[in-house]
PDB file of C-alpha atoms in Angstrom:
ATOM      1  CA  MET Z   1     -43.910   8.555   6.870  1.00  0.00           C
ATOM      2  CA  PRO Z   2     -40.992  10.255   8.701  1.00  0.00           C
ATOM      3  CA  ARG Z   3     -38.963   7.077   8.335  1.00  0.00           C
ATOM      4  CA  LEU Z   4     -39.477   7.147   4.569  1.00  0.00           C
ATOM      5  CA  LYS Z   5     -38.212  10.746   4.490  1.00  0.00           C
ATOM      6  CA  LYS Z   6     -35.079   9.741   6.405  1.00  0.00           C
ATOM      7  CA  ILE Z   7     -34.415   6.932   3.962  1.00  0.00           C
ATOM      8  CA  TYR Z   8     -34.971   9.301   1.043  1.00  0.00           C
ATOM      9  CA  VAL Z   9     -32.561  11.896   2.509  1.00  0.00           C
ATOM     10  CA  LEU Z  10     -29.985   9.181   3.206  1.00  0.00           C
ATOM     11  CA  PHE Z  11     -30.333   7.920  -0.365  1.00  0.00           C
ATOM     12  CA  LEU Z  12     -29.874  11.405  -1.843  1.00  0.00           C
ATOM     13  CA  THR Z  13     -26.898  12.079   0.415  1.00  0.00           C
ATOM     14  CA  SER Z  14     -25.202   8.866  -0.657  1.00  0.00           C
ATOM     15  CA  ILE Z  15     -25.764   9.691  -4.331  1.00  0.00           C
ATOM     16  CA  LEU Z  16     -24.312  13.147  -3.782  1.00  0.00           C
ATOM     17  CA  LEU Z  17     -21.242  11.750  -2.025  1.00  0.00           C
ATOM     18  CA  CYS Z  18     -20.680   9.138  -4.742  1.00  0.00           C
ATOM     19  CA  SER Z  19     -20.905  11.727  -7.478  1.00  0.00           C
ATOM     20  CA  CYS Z  20     -18.241  13.938  -5.969  1.00  0.00           C
ATOM     21  CA  GLY Z  21     -14.780  13.932  -7.526  1.00  0.00           C
ATOM     22  CA  LYS Z  22     -11.871  12.054  -6.077  1.00  0.00           C
ATOM     23  CA  SER Z  23     -10.820  13.421  -2.729  1.00  0.00           C
ATOM     24  CA  ASP Z  24      -7.330  14.474  -1.764  1.00  0.00           C
ATOM     25  CA  PRO Z  25      -4.928  11.617  -1.132  1.00  0.00           C
ATOM     26  CA  ILE Z  26      -4.681  10.384   2.430  1.00  0.00           C
ATOM     27  CA  ALA Z  27      -1.018   9.369   2.257  1.00  0.00           C
ATOM     28  CA  SER Z  28       1.766  11.892   1.845  1.00  0.00           C
ATOM     29  CA  ASN Z  29       3.163  12.626  -1.604  1.00  0.00           C
ATOM     30  CA  LYS Z  30       6.485  11.159  -0.486  1.00  0.00           C
ATOM     31  CA  ALA Z  31       4.875   7.849   0.475  1.00  0.00           C
ATOM     32  CA  LEU Z  32       2.778   7.725  -2.698  1.00  0.00           C
ATOM     33  CA  THR Z  33       5.736   8.463  -4.986  1.00  0.00           C
ATOM     34  CA  ASN Z  34       7.880   5.840  -3.291  1.00  0.00           C
ATOM     35  CA  THR Z  35       5.039   3.326  -3.418  1.00  0.00           C
ATOM     36  CA  GLU Z  36       4.662   3.897  -7.159  1.00  0.00           C
ATOM     37  CA  LYS Z  37       8.365   3.101  -7.555  1.00  0.00           C
ATOM     38  CA  ALA Z  38       8.022  -0.013  -5.395  1.00  0.00           C
ATOM     39  CA  ILE Z  39       5.099  -1.238  -7.492  1.00  0.00           C
ATOM     40  CA  GLU Z  40       7.135  -0.717 -10.656  1.00  0.00           C
ATOM     41  CA  ILE Z  41      10.030  -2.687  -9.124  1.00  0.00           C
ATOM     42  CA  GLY Z  42       7.669  -5.499  -8.129  1.00  0.00           C
ATOM     43  CA  ASP Z  43       6.128  -5.612 -11.603  1.00  0.00           C
ATOM     44  CA  ASN Z  44       9.582  -5.733 -13.207  1.00  0.00           C
ATOM     45  CA  TYR Z  45      10.648  -8.539 -10.877  1.00  0.00           C
ATOM     46  CA  ILE Z  46       7.569 -10.600 -11.709  1.00  0.00           C
ATOM     47  CA  LYS Z  47       8.125 -10.072 -15.443  1.00  0.00           C
ATOM     48  CA  GLY Z  48      11.705 -11.262 -15.021  1.00  0.00           C
ATOM     49  CA  ASP Z  49      13.197  -7.922 -16.029  1.00  0.00           C
ATOM     50  CA  LEU Z  50      14.853  -7.457 -12.631  1.00  0.00           C
ATOM     51  CA  SER Z  51      16.879  -9.865 -10.502  1.00  0.00           C
ATOM     52  CA  SER Z  52      15.968 -10.451  -6.882  1.00  0.00           C
ATOM     53  CA  ASP Z  53      19.202  -8.766  -5.766  1.00  0.00           C
ATOM     54  CA  ASP Z  54      18.506  -5.652  -7.831  1.00  0.00           C
ATOM     55  CA  ALA Z  55      14.866  -5.540  -6.723  1.00  0.00           C
ATOM     56  CA  LYS Z  56      15.884  -5.980  -3.082  1.00  0.00           C
ATOM     57  CA  ASP Z  57      18.493  -3.206  -3.311  1.00  0.00           C
ATOM     58  CA  GLN Z  58      16.057  -0.795  -4.945  1.00  0.00           C
ATOM     59  CA  LEU Z  59      13.307  -1.591  -2.433  1.00  0.00           C
ATOM     60  CA  GLU Z  60      15.733  -1.065   0.436  1.00  0.00           C
ATOM     61  CA  ASP Z  61      16.495   2.409  -0.949  1.00  0.00           C
ATOM     62  CA  ILE Z  62      12.781   3.142  -0.982  1.00  0.00           C
ATOM     63  CA  LEU Z  63      12.389   1.811   2.540  1.00  0.00           C
ATOM     64  CA  SER Z  64      15.164   4.083   3.735  1.00  0.00           C
ATOM     65  CA  ASN Z  65      13.200   7.006   2.234  1.00  0.00           C
ATOM     66  CA  LEU Z  66      10.169   5.900   4.247  1.00  0.00           C
ATOM     67  CA  GLN Z  67      11.955   5.085   7.487  1.00  0.00           C
ATOM     68  CA  TYR Z  68      10.198   7.998   9.171  1.00  0.00           C
ATOM     69  CA  ALA Z  69       6.886   6.155   8.906  1.00  0.00           C
ATOM     70  CA  ASP Z  70       8.178   3.148  10.804  1.00  0.00           C
ATOM     71  CA  GLU Z  71       9.011   5.378  13.751  1.00  0.00           C
ATOM     72  CA  TYR Z  72       5.462   6.676  14.334  1.00  0.00           C
ATOM     73  CA  SER Z  73       3.931   5.695  17.642  1.00  0.00           C
ATOM     74  CA  PHE Z  74       0.591   3.923  17.770  1.00  0.00           C
ATOM     75  CA  GLU Z  75      -1.020   7.099  19.080  1.00  0.00           C
ATOM     76  CA  GLU Z  76       0.401   9.186  16.231  1.00  0.00           C
ATOM     77  CA  LYS Z  77      -0.920   6.756  13.630  1.00  0.00           C
ATOM     78  CA  ILE Z  78      -4.371   6.710  15.176  1.00  0.00           C
ATOM     79  CA  ALA Z  79      -4.536  10.513  15.466  1.00  0.00           C
ATOM     80  CA  ASP Z  80      -3.292  11.335  11.958  1.00  0.00           C
ATOM     81  CA  PRO Z  81      -4.673   9.565   8.855  1.00  0.00           C
ATOM     82  CA  THR Z  82      -1.606  10.568   6.793  1.00  0.00           C
ATOM     83  CA  LYS Z  83       0.786   8.992   9.275  1.00  0.00           C
ATOM     84  CA  TYR Z  84      -1.404   5.902   9.379  1.00  0.00           C
ATOM     85  CA  ALA Z  85      -1.401   5.630   5.571  1.00  0.00           C
ATOM     86  CA  ASP Z  86       2.341   6.265   5.249  1.00  0.00           C
ATOM     87  CA  TYR Z  87       3.049   3.601   7.853  1.00  0.00           C
ATOM     88  CA  TYR Z  88       0.961   0.960   6.091  1.00  0.00           C
ATOM     89  CA  LEU Z  89       2.383   1.734   2.673  1.00  0.00           C
ATOM     90  CA  GLN Z  90       5.867   1.383   4.155  1.00  0.00           C
ATOM     91  CA  PHE Z  91       4.778  -1.864   5.820  1.00  0.00           C
ATOM     92  CA  TYR Z  92       3.548  -3.401   2.559  1.00  0.00           C
ATOM     93  CA  ILE Z  93       6.675  -2.306   0.679  1.00  0.00           C
ATOM     94  CA  SER Z  94       8.684  -4.045   3.391  1.00  0.00           C
ATOM     95  CA  SER Z  95       6.549  -7.157   2.956  1.00  0.00           C
ATOM     96  CA  LEU Z  96       7.182  -7.135  -0.785  1.00  0.00           C
ATOM     97  CA  ASN Z  97      10.902  -6.789  -0.139  1.00  0.00           C
ATOM     98  CA  ILE Z  98      10.911  -9.781   2.210  1.00  0.00           C
ATOM     99  CA  HIS Z  99       8.978 -11.958  -0.238  1.00  0.00           C
ATOM    100  CA  ILE Z 100      11.362 -11.070  -3.064  1.00  0.00           C
ATOM    101  CA  LEU Z 101      14.314 -11.838  -0.774  1.00  0.00           C
ATOM    102  CA  ILE Z 102      12.868 -15.260   0.043  1.00  0.00           C
ATOM    103  CA  ASP Z 103      11.987 -15.997  -3.579  1.00  0.00           C
ATOM    104  CA  GLY Z 104      15.481 -15.011  -4.662  1.00  0.00           C
ATOM    105  CA  ASN Z 105      17.082 -17.518  -2.283  1.00  0.00           C
ATOM    106  CA  ARG Z 106      17.661 -20.493  -4.587  1.00  0.00           C
ATOM    107  CA  SER Z 107      17.791 -22.993  -1.722  1.00  0.00           C
ATOM    108  CA  ILE Z 108      14.187 -22.274  -0.634  1.00  0.00           C
ATOM    109  CA  SER Z 109      12.663 -20.688  -3.734  1.00  0.00           C
ATOM    110  CA  ASP Z 110       9.728 -22.462  -5.385  1.00  0.00           C
ATOM    111  CA  ALA Z 111       6.386 -21.737  -7.051  1.00  0.00           C
ATOM    112  CA  ASP Z 112       4.841 -20.830  -3.704  1.00  0.00           C
ATOM    113  CA  THR Z 113       7.492 -18.242  -2.874  1.00  0.00           C
ATOM    114  CA  PHE Z 114       6.902 -16.615  -6.271  1.00  0.00           C
ATOM    115  CA  ASP Z 115       3.142 -16.636  -5.655  1.00  0.00           C
ATOM    116  CA  ASN Z 116       3.816 -14.913  -2.331  1.00  0.00           C
ATOM    117  CA  VAL Z 117       5.621 -12.138  -4.212  1.00  0.00           C
ATOM    118  CA  ILE Z 118       2.616 -11.716  -6.499  1.00  0.00           C
ATOM    119  CA  GLU Z 119       0.212 -11.650  -3.542  1.00  0.00           C
ATOM    120  CA  SER Z 120       2.399  -9.156  -1.707  1.00  0.00           C
ATOM    121  CA  LEU Z 121       2.551  -6.899  -4.766  1.00  0.00           C
ATOM    122  CA  ASP Z 122      -1.217  -7.126  -5.223  1.00  0.00           C
ATOM    123  CA  LYS Z 123      -1.736  -6.128  -1.592  1.00  0.00           C
ATOM    124  CA  LEU Z 124       0.630  -3.173  -2.030  1.00  0.00           C
ATOM    125  CA  LYS Z 125      -1.307  -2.042  -5.107  1.00  0.00           C
ATOM    126  CA  GLU Z 126      -4.544  -2.376  -3.167  1.00  0.00           C
ATOM    127  CA  GLU Z 127      -3.196  -0.267  -0.317  1.00  0.00           C
ATOM    128  CA  TYR Z 128      -1.855   2.317  -2.775  1.00  0.00           C
ATOM    129  CA  ASP Z 129      -5.295   2.640  -4.370  1.00  0.00           C
ATOM    130  CA  LYS Z 130      -6.869   2.916  -0.940  1.00  0.00           C
ATOM    131  CA  TYR Z 131      -4.650   5.801   0.172  1.00  0.00           C
ATOM    132  CA  ASP Z 132      -4.203   7.669  -3.123  1.00  0.00           C
TER     133      ASP Z 132
END
């Protein structure tokens, strides 16, 4: 019978935790705001509303805003969830930038390079949702 009580308490606790409102964001406001901009740039590139050069330039501006996150040590990222989140958002924005750069190079661009941009953008959106 004690085991059944433990399961019941665990079940009630999980329901209580699931019913709580959204918690505070893990990433910093600076990283989240810049990630929102990067997602918008990626969406505009995929729709064809933005050239690869313009997208690359805008993403590089965002990456310069997030340069601080790239300089965190491994220990700092492990010890501080905000630093960890900021670093990974910066990482995935950088990945998107690289994929757009490759896709924009006419000598190597093809359907696969465009699909890589889409996958990179999807991963960035996933990470944004995870840390927001």
